[in-house]
Amino acid sequence: MLQNSFSNFQLEAGTDEAGRGCLAGPVTAAAIILPPNFENALLNDSKQLSEKVREQLRPILEQQAITYAVTHLFPNEIDEINILNASMKAMQESVLKLSVNPNFIIVDGNRKLNAKLGLKSLVGKVFSLEETELLKTIPNESIIKGDSKYLSIAAASILAKTYRDEYMNRIHEEYPMYNWKKNKGYPTKEHREAIRKYGPTKYHRMTFKLLPEQLSLDL
């Protein structure tokens, strides 16, 4: 059973990301503050839920949350600052978008939220000094497999996953040959075969290994 909170603070935010291992599309993060008395029997780590259940939970979370926010970081920025930094920055941006500042933040994974604050890139958001200082001052804790332990991280994982899937479904219409509606940009055999046949698109992450070693792209 998932726990309501990690800390004793009332305004505890959970944050998580989706799409870190994909070859195409953004890495998407969400942050959410749930009411202290929030309950939902279906809520779990998004990876453990069907697409139907995730879509069922999304409006419930959006309606009942004290505040939530979602951020996409796109391939050009991922390629510039690397996927680990991009994942962290997307979570940081989501926290900054919350309409209420949290008193405490729990982060899925093994890196605290204030790791590499204010990371600058040629594209994407540049944090102001005030935003950097705010992120520094909010206590936070990283929790390995936190999405299977705490309600707010599980909720953030569902928002990140559903918003990212929605985006991938949309760009699927532009490039249907990659079947992103099904694979969501992950390195499936079908996706890699399409890359081999048609080449990469503007939505692919060019710093990722798009094809196995024995294959090459004519760029």
Tab-separated table of C-alpha atoms in Angstrom:
chain	number	residue	atom	x	y	z
A	1	MET	CA	0.000	0.000	0.000
A	2	LEU	CA	1.347	3.402	-0.977
A	3	GLN	CA	2.101	5.897	1.776
A	4	ASN	CA	0.620	9.389	1.860
A	5	SER	CA	3.829	11.212	2.697
A	6	PHE	CA	7.497	10.893	3.526
A	7	SER	CA	7.880	13.998	5.680
A	8	ASN	CA	5.727	15.694	8.298
A	9	PHE	CA	5.101	18.693	6.043
A	10	GLN	CA	1.555	19.240	4.792
A	11	LEU	CA	2.600	20.582	1.390
A	12	GLU	CA	4.791	17.726	0.196
A	13	ALA	CA	5.287	17.468	-3.565
A	14	GLY	CA	6.151	14.321	-5.455
A	15	THR	CA	7.953	14.429	-8.787
A	16	ASP	CA	8.856	11.879	-11.448
A	17	GLU	CA	9.680	11.642	-15.152
A	18	ALA	CA	8.806	9.489	-18.163
A	19	GLY	CA	10.587	8.732	-21.414
A	20	ARG	CA	14.189	8.729	-20.265
A	21	GLY	CA	15.088	5.624	-22.284
A	22	CYS	CA	13.350	6.614	-25.518
A	23	LEU	CA	15.020	7.276	-28.854
A	24	ALA	CA	12.521	9.948	-29.860
A	25	GLY	CA	10.340	12.557	-28.243
A	26	PRO	CA	10.707	14.556	-25.041
A	27	VAL	CA	11.530	13.498	-21.546
A	28	THR	CA	8.477	14.553	-19.566
A	29	ALA	CA	8.277	15.305	-15.867
A	30	ALA	CA	5.461	16.111	-13.492
A	31	ALA	CA	5.216	17.477	-9.964
A	32	ILE	CA	2.116	17.287	-7.805
A	33	ILE	CA	0.936	18.118	-4.302
A	34	LEU	CA	-1.930	15.912	-3.158
A	35	PRO	CA	-4.235	16.687	-0.229
A	36	PRO	CA	-3.075	15.009	3.009
A	37	ASN	CA	-6.217	12.845	3.080
A	38	PHE	CA	-6.047	11.790	-0.584
A	39	GLU	CA	-7.049	8.179	-1.255
A	40	ASN	CA	-7.488	6.165	-4.426
A	41	ALA	CA	-7.357	2.390	-4.575
A	42	LEU	CA	-6.234	2.351	-8.209
A	43	LEU	CA	-3.256	4.659	-7.796
A	44	ASN	CA	0.082	2.918	-8.284
A	45	ASP	CA	3.348	3.260	-10.173
A	46	SER	CA	2.343	4.112	-13.762
A	47	LYS	CA	4.415	1.187	-15.095
A	48	GLN	CA	2.179	-1.210	-13.153
A	49	LEU	CA	-1.037	0.188	-14.633
A	50	SER	CA	-2.745	-0.268	-17.972
A	51	GLU	CA	-3.125	2.685	-20.323
A	52	LYS	CA	-6.869	2.655	-19.626
A	53	VAL	CA	-6.372	2.970	-15.870
A	54	ARG	CA	-3.749	5.705	-16.278
A	55	GLU	CA	-6.152	7.695	-18.441
A	56	GLN	CA	-8.897	7.120	-15.890
A	57	LEU	CA	-6.705	8.406	-13.057
A	58	ARG	CA	-5.351	11.503	-14.814
A	59	PRO	CA	-8.481	13.714	-14.513
A	60	ILE	CA	-9.003	12.550	-10.925
A	61	LEU	CA	-5.477	13.614	-10.012
A	62	GLU	CA	-5.825	16.911	-11.849
A	63	GLN	CA	-9.123	17.729	-10.140
A	64	GLN	CA	-8.144	16.692	-6.625
A	65	ALA	CA	-4.543	17.904	-6.521
A	66	ILE	CA	-3.727	21.045	-4.583
A	67	THR	CA	-1.504	21.890	-7.548
A	68	TYR	CA	0.312	20.066	-10.334
A	69	ALA	CA	2.515	20.870	-13.315
A	70	VAL	CA	3.994	19.019	-16.287
A	71	THR	CA	7.100	19.826	-18.356
A	72	HIS	CA	8.412	18.483	-21.668
A	73	LEU	CA	12.144	18.788	-22.413
A	74	PHE	CA	12.722	18.220	-26.109
A	75	PRO	CA	15.443	16.328	-28.025
A	76	ASN	CA	17.556	19.382	-28.886
A	77	GLU	CA	17.983	20.168	-25.196
A	78	ILE	CA	18.405	16.506	-24.257
A	79	ASP	CA	21.196	16.242	-26.829
A	80	GLU	CA	22.884	19.328	-25.413
A	81	ILE	CA	22.813	18.643	-21.666
A	82	ASN	CA	22.368	14.806	-21.703
A	83	ILE	CA	19.346	12.792	-20.663
A	84	LEU	CA	20.156	12.532	-16.942
A	85	ASN	CA	20.479	16.297	-16.607
A	86	ALA	CA	17.429	16.824	-18.805
A	87	SER	CA	15.346	14.498	-16.626
A	88	MET	CA	16.383	16.402	-13.527
A	89	LYS	CA	15.817	19.794	-15.131
A	90	ALA	CA	12.326	18.779	-16.285
A	91	MET	CA	11.425	17.869	-12.694
A	92	GLN	CA	12.899	21.134	-11.419
A	93	GLU	CA	10.883	23.120	-13.965
A	94	SER	CA	7.712	21.292	-12.973
A	95	VAL	CA	8.240	22.200	-9.313
A	96	LEU	CA	8.766	25.852	-10.277
A	97	LYS	CA	5.462	25.829	-12.198
A	98	LEU	CA	3.423	24.747	-9.163
A	99	SER	CA	0.952	27.425	-8.059
A	100	VAL	CA	1.845	26.727	-4.417
A	101	ASN	CA	5.426	26.308	-3.256
A	102	PRO	CA	5.930	22.934	-1.552
A	103	ASN	CA	7.463	22.674	1.919
A	104	PHE	CA	9.172	19.403	1.014
A	105	ILE	CA	9.781	17.443	-2.195
A	106	ILE	CA	10.215	13.722	-2.764
A	107	VAL	CA	11.903	12.675	-5.993
A	108	ASP	CA	11.826	9.303	-7.687
A	109	GLY	CA	15.354	7.966	-8.200
A	110	ASN	CA	18.723	8.429	-6.551
A	111	ARG	CA	19.455	12.102	-7.248
A	112	LYS	CA	18.119	14.943	-5.136
A	113	LEU	CA	16.097	17.614	-6.895
A	114	ASN	CA	18.696	20.331	-6.341
A	115	ALA	CA	21.444	18.417	-8.157
A	116	LYS	CA	22.960	20.596	-10.925
A	117	LEU	CA	20.748	23.599	-10.355
A	118	GLY	CA	20.673	26.388	-12.911
A	119	LEU	CA	22.084	24.236	-15.697
A	120	LYS	CA	22.375	26.511	-18.734
A	121	SER	CA	21.790	25.478	-22.319
A	122	LEU	CA	21.446	27.211	-25.665
A	123	VAL	CA	17.825	26.086	-25.854
A	124	GLY	CA	15.182	25.693	-23.183
A	125	LYS	CA	14.529	27.510	-19.955
A	126	VAL	CA	17.214	29.477	-18.137
A	127	PHE	CA	16.552	29.595	-14.397
A	128	SER	CA	16.570	32.985	-12.747
A	129	LEU	CA	18.579	33.533	-9.577
A	130	GLU	CA	15.314	33.621	-7.608
A	131	GLU	CA	14.208	30.267	-9.073
A	132	THR	CA	17.559	28.677	-8.308
A	133	GLU	CA	17.479	29.969	-4.748
A	134	LEU	CA	13.923	28.699	-4.273
A	135	LEU	CA	14.904	25.196	-5.361
A	136	LYS	CA	17.903	25.335	-3.029
A	137	THR	CA	15.784	26.235	-0.028
A	138	ILE	CA	13.121	23.511	-0.328
A	139	PRO	CA	14.250	20.350	1.490
A	140	ASN	CA	13.967	17.248	-0.647
A	141	GLU	CA	14.747	13.558	-0.632
A	142	SER	CA	15.391	11.114	-3.447
A	143	ILE	CA	13.704	7.736	-3.078
A	144	ILE	CA	14.643	4.728	-5.180
A	145	LYS	CA	11.480	3.177	-6.623
A	146	GLY	CA	9.557	5.973	-4.956
A	147	ASP	CA	6.748	5.608	-7.490
A	148	SER	CA	5.878	2.271	-5.892
A	149	LYS	CA	6.093	3.646	-2.341
A	150	TYR	CA	4.475	7.102	-2.178
A	151	LEU	CA	1.171	8.384	-3.555
A	152	SER	CA	2.486	11.722	-4.803
A	153	ILE	CA	5.371	10.185	-6.761
A	154	ALA	CA	3.018	7.578	-8.243
A	155	ALA	CA	0.636	10.390	-9.203
A	156	ALA	CA	3.484	12.351	-10.798
A	157	SER	CA	4.530	9.254	-12.733
A	158	ILE	CA	0.998	8.903	-14.134
A	159	LEU	CA	0.795	12.550	-15.178
A	160	ALA	CA	4.237	12.418	-16.801
A	161	LYS	CA	3.407	9.205	-18.651
A	162	THR	CA	-0.033	10.250	-19.896
A	163	TYR	CA	1.078	13.703	-21.038
A	164	ARG	CA	4.070	12.226	-22.831
A	165	ASP	CA	1.978	9.505	-24.474
A	166	GLU	CA	-0.459	12.185	-25.636
A	167	TYR	CA	2.418	14.107	-27.223
A	168	MET	CA	3.795	10.996	-28.941
A	169	ASN	CA	0.340	10.155	-30.305
A	170	ARG	CA	0.200	13.647	-31.781
A	171	ILE	CA	3.557	13.512	-33.562
A	172	HIS	CA	2.736	9.968	-34.737
A	173	GLU	CA	0.314	11.612	-37.161
A	174	GLU	CA	3.241	13.512	-38.694
A	175	TYR	CA	5.525	10.467	-38.976
A	176	PRO	CA	3.278	7.363	-38.875
A	177	MET	CA	5.985	5.083	-40.270
A	178	TYR	CA	7.721	4.988	-36.834
A	179	ASN	CA	4.502	3.875	-35.094
A	180	TRP	CA	5.062	6.145	-32.098
A	181	LYS	CA	1.402	5.707	-31.222
A	182	LYS	CA	2.330	2.182	-30.173
A	183	ASN	CA	5.999	2.280	-29.135
A	184	LYS	CA	6.004	5.866	-27.756
A	185	GLY	CA	9.560	6.342	-29.000
A	186	TYR	CA	11.108	3.432	-27.112
A	187	PRO	CA	13.807	1.355	-28.873
A	188	THR	CA	11.623	-1.466	-30.132
A	189	LYS	CA	12.695	-3.607	-33.063
A	190	GLU	CA	9.965	-2.017	-35.188
A	191	HIS	CA	11.081	1.514	-34.281
A	192	ARG	CA	14.719	0.792	-35.072
A	193	GLU	CA	13.811	-0.844	-38.352
A	194	ALA	CA	11.914	2.323	-39.329
A	195	ILE	CA	14.940	4.452	-38.415
A	196	ARG	CA	17.137	2.220	-40.559
A	197	LYS	CA	14.712	2.499	-43.477
A	198	TYR	CA	13.657	6.154	-43.274
A	199	GLY	CA	16.411	7.778	-41.212
A	200	PRO	CA	15.983	9.939	-38.087
A	201	THR	CA	13.523	12.804	-37.741
A	202	LYS	CA	13.647	16.138	-35.922
A	203	TYR	CA	12.052	14.318	-32.971
A	204	HIS	CA	14.883	11.795	-32.554
A	205	ARG	CA	17.634	12.178	-29.970
A	206	MET	CA	20.780	12.290	-32.062
A	207	THR	CA	23.143	11.605	-29.147
A	208	PHE	CA	21.407	8.271	-28.530
A	209	LYS	CA	22.397	5.022	-30.214
A	210	LEU	CA	19.555	4.940	-32.707
A	211	LEU	CA	20.709	1.710	-34.326
A	212	PRO	CA	22.764	-1.267	-33.139
A	213	GLU	CA	26.517	-1.230	-33.759
A	214	GLN	CA	26.366	-3.324	-36.910
A	215	LEU	CA	23.974	-0.926	-38.627
A	216	SER	CA	24.643	2.640	-39.665
A	217	LEU	CA	22.736	5.694	-40.803
A	218	ASP	CA	23.594	7.595	-43.966
A	219	LEU	CA	23.552	11.146	-42.644
